[in-house]
Coordinates of C-alpha atoms in Angstrom, one line a residue:
Chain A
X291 CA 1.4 -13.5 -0.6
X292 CA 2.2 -9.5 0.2
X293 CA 4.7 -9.3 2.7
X294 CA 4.7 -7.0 5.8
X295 CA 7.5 -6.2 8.1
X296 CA 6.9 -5.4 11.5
X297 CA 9.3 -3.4 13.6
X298 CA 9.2 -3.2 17.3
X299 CA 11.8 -0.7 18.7
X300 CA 12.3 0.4 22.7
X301 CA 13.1 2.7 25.2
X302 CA 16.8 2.8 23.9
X303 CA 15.7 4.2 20.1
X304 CA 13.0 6.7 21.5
X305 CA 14.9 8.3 24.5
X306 CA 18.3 8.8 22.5
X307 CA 16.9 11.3 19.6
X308 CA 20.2 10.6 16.9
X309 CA 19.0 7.1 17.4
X310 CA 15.6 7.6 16.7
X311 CA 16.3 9.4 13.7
X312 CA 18.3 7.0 12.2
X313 CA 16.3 4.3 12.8
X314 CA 13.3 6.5 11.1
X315 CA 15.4 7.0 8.1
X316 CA 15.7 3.5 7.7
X317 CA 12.7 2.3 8.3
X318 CA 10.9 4.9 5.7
X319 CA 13.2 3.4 3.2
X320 CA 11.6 -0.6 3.7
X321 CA 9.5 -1.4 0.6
X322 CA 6.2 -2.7 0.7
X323 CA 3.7 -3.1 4.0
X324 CA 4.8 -1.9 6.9
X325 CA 4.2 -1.7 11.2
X326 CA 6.0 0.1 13.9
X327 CA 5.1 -0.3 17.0
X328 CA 7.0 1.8 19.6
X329 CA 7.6 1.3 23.8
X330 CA 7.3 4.0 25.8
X331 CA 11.3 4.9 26.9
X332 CA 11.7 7.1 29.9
X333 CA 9.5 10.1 29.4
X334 CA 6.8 8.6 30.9
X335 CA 8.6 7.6 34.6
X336 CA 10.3 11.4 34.1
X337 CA 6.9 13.0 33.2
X338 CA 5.0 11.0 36.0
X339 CA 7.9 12.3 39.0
X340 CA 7.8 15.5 37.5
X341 CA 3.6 15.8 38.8
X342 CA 4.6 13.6 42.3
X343 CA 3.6 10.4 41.2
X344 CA 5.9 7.4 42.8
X345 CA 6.2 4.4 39.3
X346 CA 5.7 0.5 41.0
X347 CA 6.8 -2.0 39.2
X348 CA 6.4 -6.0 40.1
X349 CA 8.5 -8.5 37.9
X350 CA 9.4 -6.0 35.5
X351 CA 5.8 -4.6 34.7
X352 CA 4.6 -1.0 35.4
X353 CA 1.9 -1.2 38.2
X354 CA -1.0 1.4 36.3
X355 CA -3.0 2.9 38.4
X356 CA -5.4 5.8 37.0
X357 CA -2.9 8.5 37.4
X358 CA -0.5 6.4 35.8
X359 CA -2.4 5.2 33.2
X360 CA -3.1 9.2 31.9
X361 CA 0.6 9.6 32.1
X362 CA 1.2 7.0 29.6
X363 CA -1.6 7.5 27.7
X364 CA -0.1 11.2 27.2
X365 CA 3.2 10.3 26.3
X366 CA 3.0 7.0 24.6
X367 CA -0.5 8.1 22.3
X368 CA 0.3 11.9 22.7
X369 CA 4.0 12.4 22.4
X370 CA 5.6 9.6 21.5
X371 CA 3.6 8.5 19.1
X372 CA 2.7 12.0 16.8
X373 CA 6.2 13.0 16.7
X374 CA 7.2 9.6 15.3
X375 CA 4.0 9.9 12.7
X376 CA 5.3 13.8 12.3
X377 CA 8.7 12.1 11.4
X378 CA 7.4 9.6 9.0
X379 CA 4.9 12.0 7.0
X380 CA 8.5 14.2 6.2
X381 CA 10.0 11.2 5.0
X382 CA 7.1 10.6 2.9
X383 CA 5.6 7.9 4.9
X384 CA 1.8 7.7 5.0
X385 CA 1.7 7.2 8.8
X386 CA -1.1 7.0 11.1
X387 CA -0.4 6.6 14.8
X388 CA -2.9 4.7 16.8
X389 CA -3.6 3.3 20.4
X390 CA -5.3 0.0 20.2
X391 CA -8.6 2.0 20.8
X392 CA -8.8 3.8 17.5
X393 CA -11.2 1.4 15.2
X394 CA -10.7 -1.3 17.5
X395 CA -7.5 -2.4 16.1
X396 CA -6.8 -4.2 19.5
X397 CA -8.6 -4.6 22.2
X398 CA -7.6 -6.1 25.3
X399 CA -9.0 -7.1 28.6
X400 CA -7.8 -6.2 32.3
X401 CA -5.4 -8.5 33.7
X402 CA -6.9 -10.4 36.6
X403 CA -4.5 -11.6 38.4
X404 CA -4.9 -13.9 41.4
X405 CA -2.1 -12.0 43.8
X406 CA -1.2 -8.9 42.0
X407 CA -3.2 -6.2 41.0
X408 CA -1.9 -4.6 38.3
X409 CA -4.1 -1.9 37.9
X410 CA -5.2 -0.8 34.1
X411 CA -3.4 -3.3 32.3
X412 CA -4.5 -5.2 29.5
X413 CA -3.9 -8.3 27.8
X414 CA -4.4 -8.6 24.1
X415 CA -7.7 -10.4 23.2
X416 CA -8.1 -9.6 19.2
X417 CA -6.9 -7.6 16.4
X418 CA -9.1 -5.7 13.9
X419 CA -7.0 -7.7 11.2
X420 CA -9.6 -6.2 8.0
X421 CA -9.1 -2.9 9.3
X422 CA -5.7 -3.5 9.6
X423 CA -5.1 -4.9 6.2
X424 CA -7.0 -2.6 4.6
X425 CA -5.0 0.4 5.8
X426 CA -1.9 -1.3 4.8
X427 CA -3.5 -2.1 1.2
X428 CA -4.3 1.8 1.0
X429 CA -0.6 2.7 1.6
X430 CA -0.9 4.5 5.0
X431 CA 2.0 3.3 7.3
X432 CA 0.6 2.2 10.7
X433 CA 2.0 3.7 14.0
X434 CA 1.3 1.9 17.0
X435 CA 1.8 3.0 20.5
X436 CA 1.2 0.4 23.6
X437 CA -2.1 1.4 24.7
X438 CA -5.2 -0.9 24.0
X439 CA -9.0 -0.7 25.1
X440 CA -11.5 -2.9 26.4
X441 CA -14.3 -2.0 23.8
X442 CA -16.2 -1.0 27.4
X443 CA -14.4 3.2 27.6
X444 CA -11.4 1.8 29.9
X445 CA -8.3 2.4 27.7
X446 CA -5.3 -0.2 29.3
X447 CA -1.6 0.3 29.4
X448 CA -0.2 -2.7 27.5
X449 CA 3.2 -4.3 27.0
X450 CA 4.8 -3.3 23.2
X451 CA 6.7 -6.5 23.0
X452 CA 3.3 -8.4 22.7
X453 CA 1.2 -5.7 20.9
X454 CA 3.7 -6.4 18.0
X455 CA 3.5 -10.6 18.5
X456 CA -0.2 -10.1 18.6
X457 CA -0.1 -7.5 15.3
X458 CA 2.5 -9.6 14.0
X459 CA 0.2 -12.6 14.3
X460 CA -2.8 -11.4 13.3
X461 CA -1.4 -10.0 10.3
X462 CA 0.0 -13.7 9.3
X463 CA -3.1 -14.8 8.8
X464 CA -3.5 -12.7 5.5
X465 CA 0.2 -11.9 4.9
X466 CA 4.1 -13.4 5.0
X467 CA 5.2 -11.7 7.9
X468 CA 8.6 -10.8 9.5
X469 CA 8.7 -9.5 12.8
X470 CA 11.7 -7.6 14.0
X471 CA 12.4 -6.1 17.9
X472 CA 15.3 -3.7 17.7
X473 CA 16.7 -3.7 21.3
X474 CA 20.3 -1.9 22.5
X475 CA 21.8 -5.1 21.7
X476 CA 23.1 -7.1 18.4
X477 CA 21.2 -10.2 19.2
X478 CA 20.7 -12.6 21.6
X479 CA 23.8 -12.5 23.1
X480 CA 25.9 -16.2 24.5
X481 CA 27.9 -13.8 26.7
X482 CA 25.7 -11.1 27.7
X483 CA 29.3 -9.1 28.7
X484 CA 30.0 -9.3 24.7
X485 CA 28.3 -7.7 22.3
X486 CA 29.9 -10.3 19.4
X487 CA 29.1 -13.5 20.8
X488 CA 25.6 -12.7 19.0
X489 CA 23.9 -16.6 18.2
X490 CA 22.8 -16.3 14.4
X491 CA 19.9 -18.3 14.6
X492 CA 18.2 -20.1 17.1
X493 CA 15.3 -22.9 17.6
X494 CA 13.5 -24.2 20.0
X495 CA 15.4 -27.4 21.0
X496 CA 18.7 -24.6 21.2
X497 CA 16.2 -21.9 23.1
X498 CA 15.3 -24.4 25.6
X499 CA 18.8 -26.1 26.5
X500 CA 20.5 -22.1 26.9
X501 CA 17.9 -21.9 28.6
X502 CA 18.2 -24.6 30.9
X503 CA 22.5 -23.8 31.4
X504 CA 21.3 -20.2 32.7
X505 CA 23.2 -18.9 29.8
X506 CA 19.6 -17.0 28.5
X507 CA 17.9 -15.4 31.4
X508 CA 16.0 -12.7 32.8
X509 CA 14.3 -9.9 30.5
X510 CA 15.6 -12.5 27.0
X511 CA 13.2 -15.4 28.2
X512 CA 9.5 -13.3 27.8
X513 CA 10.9 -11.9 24.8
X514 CA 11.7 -15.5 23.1
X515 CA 8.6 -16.6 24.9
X516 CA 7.1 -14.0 22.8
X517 CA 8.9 -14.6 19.2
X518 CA 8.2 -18.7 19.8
X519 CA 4.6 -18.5 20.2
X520 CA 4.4 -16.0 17.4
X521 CA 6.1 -18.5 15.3
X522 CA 3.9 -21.3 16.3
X523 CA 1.0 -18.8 15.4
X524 CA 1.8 -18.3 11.7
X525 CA 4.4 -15.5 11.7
X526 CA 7.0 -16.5 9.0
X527 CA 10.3 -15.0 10.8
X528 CA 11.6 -12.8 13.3
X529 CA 14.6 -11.2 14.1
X530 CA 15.8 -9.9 17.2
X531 CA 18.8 -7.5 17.1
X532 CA 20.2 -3.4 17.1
X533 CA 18.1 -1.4 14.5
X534 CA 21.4 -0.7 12.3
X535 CA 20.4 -4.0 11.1
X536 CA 17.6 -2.4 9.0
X537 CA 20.5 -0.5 7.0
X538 CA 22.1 -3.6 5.8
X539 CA 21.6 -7.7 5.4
X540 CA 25.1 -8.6 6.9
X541 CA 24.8 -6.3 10.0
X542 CA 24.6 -9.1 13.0
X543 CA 21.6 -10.4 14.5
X544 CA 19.5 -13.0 15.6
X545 CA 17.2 -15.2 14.1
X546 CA 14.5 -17.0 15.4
X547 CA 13.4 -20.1 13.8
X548 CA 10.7 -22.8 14.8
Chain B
X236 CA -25.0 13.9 -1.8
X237 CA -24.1 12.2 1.2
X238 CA -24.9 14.4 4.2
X239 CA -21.7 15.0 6.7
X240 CA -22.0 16.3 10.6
X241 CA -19.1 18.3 11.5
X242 CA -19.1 19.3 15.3
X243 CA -17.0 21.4 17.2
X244 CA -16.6 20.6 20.7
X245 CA -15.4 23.3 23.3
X246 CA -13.1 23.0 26.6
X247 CA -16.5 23.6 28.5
X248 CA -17.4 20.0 26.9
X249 CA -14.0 18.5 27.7
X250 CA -13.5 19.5 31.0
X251 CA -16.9 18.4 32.3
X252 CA -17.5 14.6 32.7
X253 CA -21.2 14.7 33.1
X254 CA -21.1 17.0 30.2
X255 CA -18.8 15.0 28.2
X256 CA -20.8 12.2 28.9
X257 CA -24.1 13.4 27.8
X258 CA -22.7 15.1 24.5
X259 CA -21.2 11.5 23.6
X260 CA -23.8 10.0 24.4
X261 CA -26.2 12.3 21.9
X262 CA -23.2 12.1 19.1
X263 CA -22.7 8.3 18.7
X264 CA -26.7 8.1 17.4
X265 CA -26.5 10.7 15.0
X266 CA -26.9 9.0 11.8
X267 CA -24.7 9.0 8.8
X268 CA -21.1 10.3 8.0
X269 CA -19.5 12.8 11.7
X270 CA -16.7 14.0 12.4
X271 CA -15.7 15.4 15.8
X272 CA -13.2 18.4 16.7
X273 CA -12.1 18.8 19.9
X274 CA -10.4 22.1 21.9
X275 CA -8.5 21.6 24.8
X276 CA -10.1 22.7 27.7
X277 CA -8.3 23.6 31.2
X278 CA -6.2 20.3 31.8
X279 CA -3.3 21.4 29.0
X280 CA -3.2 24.7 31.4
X281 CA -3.3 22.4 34.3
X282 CA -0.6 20.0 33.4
X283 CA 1.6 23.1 32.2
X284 CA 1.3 24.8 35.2
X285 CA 2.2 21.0 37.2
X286 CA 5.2 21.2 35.9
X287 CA 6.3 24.6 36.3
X288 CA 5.5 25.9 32.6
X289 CA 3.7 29.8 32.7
X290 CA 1.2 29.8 29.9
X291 CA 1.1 32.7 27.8
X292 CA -1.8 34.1 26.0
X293 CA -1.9 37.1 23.2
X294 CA -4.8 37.9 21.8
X295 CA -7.2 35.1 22.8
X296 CA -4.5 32.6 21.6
X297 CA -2.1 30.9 23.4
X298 CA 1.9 31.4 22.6
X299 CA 3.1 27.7 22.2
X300 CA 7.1 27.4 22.9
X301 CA 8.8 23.8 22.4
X302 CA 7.4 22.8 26.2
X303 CA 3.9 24.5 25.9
X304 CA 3.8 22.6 21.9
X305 CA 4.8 19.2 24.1
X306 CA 1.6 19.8 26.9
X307 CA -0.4 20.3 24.2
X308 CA 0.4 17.0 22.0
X309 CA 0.4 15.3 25.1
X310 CA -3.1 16.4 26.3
X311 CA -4.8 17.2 23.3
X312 CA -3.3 14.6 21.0
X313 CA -3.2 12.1 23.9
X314 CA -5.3 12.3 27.0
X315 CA -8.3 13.6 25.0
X316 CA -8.6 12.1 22.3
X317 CA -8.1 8.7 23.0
X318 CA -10.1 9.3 25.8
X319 CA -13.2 10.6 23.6
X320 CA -12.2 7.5 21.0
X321 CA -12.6 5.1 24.0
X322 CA -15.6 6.5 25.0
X323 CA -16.8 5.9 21.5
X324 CA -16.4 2.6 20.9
X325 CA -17.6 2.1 23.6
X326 CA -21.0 3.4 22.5
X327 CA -20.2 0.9 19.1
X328 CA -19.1 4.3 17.1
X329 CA -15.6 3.2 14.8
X330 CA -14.0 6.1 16.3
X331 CA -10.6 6.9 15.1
X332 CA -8.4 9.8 16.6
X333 CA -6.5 12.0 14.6
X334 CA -3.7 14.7 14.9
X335 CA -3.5 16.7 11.0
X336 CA -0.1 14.9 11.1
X337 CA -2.0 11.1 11.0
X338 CA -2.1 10.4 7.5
X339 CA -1.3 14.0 6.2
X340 CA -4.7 15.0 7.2
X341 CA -4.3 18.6 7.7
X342 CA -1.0 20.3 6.9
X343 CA -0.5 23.8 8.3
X344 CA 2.5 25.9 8.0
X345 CA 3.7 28.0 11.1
X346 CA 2.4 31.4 11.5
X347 CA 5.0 33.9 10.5
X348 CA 3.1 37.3 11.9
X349 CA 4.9 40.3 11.6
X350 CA 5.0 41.7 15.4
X351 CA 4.3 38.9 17.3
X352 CA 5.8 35.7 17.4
X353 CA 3.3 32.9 18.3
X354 CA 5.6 30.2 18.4
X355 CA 4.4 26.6 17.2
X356 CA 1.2 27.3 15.8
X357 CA -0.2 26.7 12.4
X358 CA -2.8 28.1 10.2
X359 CA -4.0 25.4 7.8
X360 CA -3.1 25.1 4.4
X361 CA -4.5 21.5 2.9
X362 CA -6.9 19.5 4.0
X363 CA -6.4 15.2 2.6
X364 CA -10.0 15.6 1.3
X365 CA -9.6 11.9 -0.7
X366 CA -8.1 10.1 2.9
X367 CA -10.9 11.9 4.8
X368 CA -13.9 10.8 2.4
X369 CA -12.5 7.6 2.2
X370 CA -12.5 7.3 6.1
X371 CA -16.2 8.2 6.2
X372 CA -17.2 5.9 3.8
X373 CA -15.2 2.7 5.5
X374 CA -17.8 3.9 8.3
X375 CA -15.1 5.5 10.6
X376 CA -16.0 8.2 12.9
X377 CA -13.6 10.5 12.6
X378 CA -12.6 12.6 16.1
X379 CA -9.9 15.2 15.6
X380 CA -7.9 17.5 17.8
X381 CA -6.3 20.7 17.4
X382 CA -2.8 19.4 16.5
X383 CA -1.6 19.7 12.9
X384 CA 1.9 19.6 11.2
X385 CA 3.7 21.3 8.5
X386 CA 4.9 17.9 6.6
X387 CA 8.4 18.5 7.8
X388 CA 8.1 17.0 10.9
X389 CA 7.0 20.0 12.8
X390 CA 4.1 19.1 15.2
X391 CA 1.8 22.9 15.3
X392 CA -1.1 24.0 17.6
X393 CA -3.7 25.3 16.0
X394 CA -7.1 26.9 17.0
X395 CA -9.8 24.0 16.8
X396 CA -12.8 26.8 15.6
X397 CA -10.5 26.8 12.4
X398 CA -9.8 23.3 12.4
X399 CA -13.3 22.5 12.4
X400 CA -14.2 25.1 10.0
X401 CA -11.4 23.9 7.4
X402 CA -12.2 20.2 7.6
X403 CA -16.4 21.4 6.7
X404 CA -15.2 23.4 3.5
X405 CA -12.9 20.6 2.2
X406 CA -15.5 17.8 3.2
X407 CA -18.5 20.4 0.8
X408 CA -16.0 19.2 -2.4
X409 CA -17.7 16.1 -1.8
X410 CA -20.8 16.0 0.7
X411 CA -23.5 17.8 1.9
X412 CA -21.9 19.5 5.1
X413 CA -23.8 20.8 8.4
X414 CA -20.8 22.2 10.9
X415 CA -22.3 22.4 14.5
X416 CA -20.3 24.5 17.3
X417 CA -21.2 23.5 20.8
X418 CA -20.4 26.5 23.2
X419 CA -21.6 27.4 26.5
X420 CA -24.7 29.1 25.5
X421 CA -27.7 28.5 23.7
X422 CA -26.8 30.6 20.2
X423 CA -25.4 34.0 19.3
X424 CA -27.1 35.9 22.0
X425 CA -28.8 39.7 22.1
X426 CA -28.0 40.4 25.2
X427 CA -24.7 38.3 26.3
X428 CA -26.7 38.2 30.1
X429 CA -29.7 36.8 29.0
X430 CA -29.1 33.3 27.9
X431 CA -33.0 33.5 26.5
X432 CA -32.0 36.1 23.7
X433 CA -30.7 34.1 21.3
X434 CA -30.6 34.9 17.4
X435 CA -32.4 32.2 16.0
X436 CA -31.1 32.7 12.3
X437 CA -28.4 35.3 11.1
X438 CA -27.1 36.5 7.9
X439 CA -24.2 38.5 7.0
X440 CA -26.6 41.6 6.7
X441 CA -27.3 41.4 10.3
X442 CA -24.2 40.3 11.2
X443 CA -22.9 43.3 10.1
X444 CA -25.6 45.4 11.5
X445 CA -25.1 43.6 15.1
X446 CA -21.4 43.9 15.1
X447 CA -21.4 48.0 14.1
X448 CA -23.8 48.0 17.2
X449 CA -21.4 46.2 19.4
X450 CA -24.0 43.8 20.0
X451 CA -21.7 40.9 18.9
X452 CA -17.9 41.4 20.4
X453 CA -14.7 39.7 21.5
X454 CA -15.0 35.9 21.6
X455 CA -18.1 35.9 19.1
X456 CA -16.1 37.6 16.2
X457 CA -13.8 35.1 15.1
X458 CA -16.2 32.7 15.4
X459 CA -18.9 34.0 13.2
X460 CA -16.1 35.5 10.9
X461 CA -15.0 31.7 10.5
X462 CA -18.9 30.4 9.8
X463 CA -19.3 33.3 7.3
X464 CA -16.1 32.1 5.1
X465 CA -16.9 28.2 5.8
X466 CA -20.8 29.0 3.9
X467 CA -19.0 31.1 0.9
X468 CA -16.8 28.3 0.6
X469 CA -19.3 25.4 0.1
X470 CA -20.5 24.7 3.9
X471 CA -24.4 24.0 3.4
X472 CA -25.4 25.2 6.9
X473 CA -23.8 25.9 10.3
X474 CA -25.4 25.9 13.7
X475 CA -24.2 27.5 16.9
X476 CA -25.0 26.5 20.4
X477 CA -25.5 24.3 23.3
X478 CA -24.9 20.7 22.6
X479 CA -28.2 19.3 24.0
X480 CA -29.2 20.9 20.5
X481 CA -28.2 17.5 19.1
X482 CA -30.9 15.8 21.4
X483 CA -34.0 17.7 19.6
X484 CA -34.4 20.1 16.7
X485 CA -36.7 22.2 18.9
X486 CA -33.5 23.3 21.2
X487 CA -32.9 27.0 20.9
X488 CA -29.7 27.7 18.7
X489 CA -28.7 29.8 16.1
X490 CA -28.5 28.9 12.1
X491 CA -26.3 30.7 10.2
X492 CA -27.1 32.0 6.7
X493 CA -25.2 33.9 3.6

């Protein structure tokens, strides 16, 4: 079985340009099949202030409404995403940036939730997995930003964390997948005040008693949510750390296990 | 051969929904291989305006700097096209959206003129003729807009007439290519006031005849110079005019000849 690795990176990597370049240099140097699939950083809240709109946000999520919703479609398909593919293509990656829209690779539908509205947000529903396998089997280097479509004309602002489970997942059924989310931190951290108390490896039985003892909280638990259903789903491993951990095998990080 | 539709869109497309709409509508059951180009329209003025940026045009073309290059990977590359992709789908077309930098499309290099200096924008060099065929034969629906790169990770801005035009004469290497500009008016007109006058079929014997009169000027120069070099470079036939020519080969347009 062909491998494929999977990269997620944030806000930290794309609004801190030496990191972002780093972290392309490394990643055009992974062998074999390959995803990125990028957040959006900051440029989208500066952008959207910049023209008077005021960003909402309700338990951590971006409230989209349609003004919104072009903003990030701007930055995250539009900017973000072609000078990342501009970036790859002079490191002699084949890359092609997409939104979830383009060929279908993901479609979504809005989120209808019983309290909050959360405007033009989607939640995955399926992955064009042939398409998707076939551009990795013709060498091109997928890009993709976290913007998805109904299949109905209504594109959706959706969360990068589970655009690269649901990627990750799909691709599982046809390939060994690793999924990776570079974050600003080593790993999941014991001590979330320091940056080497960084737990190795970690299951469920150990996710749910930190869990439990309040010792992994807040933004860490949809993540893990994330990486444990992905898990359960097919994907073969996932690692969760800083992206210097693409330059070497003994740079620290976490890894999530079943 | 295979037969191939290459159509230009212009910003009086884009920036009209109802328009929009209705071209969509008439492109997604056009049979066979198409590809779509896209301009801009106002909304990359707009936005650069918004946020306090003063366009600045030379010659019909716009003078990109680094935040006028940004607007217009951001609108064009972004709000556009995934737009137009969406739309697509939507109308079960296997749209995929495309900068020149996505998969090395179309590399350009950044015009070095002598007395003026345009900033980021590119004059194609090299069109990726084998990714583009293959596309069209997966049964993707290719929709481009006027962004290209230089394969060393400069994003460029270049004129979507040219795009269109260098896309057709790459495309003839291996299909049977009609390019289509949709414009404002019905054809190449006789009298630029009456919108009944239009040249139903010209050659470059008449073109050359029209221009000495000065019945053909400004904005329609370019153009036609551009259809003349994409026929003595393979293009099998080119059409300008208004896109409800797509609804009914009785619509008024022009055909242009060698």
């Amino acid at each position: 079985m062909k491998k494929v690795t999977v990269i997620k990176i944030g806000g930290n990597i794309i609004d801190n340009p030496t990191e972002l370049e780093q972290f392309l240099t490394d990643f055009s140097k992974i062998e074999g099949y390959k995803v990125v699939v990028h957040g959006g950083g900051k440029s989208a809240t500066k952008m959207a202030q910049s023209i008077g709109l005021v960003p909402q946000m309700i338990e951590g999520r971006r409230i989209t409404d349609a003004p919104m919703l072009d903003v990030a479609v701007m930055i995250y398909a539009g900017q973000i995403n072609k000078y990342i593919v501009a970036q790859l293509q002079a490191k002699d990656n084949n890359a092609i940036g997409f939104s979830g829209a383009d060929g279908n690779l993901i479609q979504s539908e809005k989120r209808n939730h019983p309290t909050i509205d959360y405007g033009f947000v989607g939640d995955v529903k399926q992955v064009n997995t042939i398409l998707l396998a076939t551009l990795l089997q013709s060498g091109i280097v997928p890009v993709f930003c976290a913007i998805t479509h109904d299949k109905k004309g209504q594109l959706l602002n959706t969360n990068a964390d589970t655009i690269a489970s649901e990627l990750a997942i799909a691709l599982a059924e046809v390939f060994d997948v690793t999924l990776t989310y570079c974050f600003e931190k080593q790993g999941v951290l014991l001590d979330s005040e320091d940056d080497t108390s960084v737990i190795t490896e970690i299951n469920e039985a150990l996710y749910a008693k930190l869990k439990a003892e309040e010792v992994i909280h807040s933004g860490m638990i949809p993540k893990l949510d994330n990486c444990f259903n992905s898990l359960s789903r097919g994907v073969q491993k996932i690692k969760i750390g800083h992206h210097r951990m693409l330059q070497s095998p003994d740079v620290l990080h976490t890894t999530i296990i079943l």
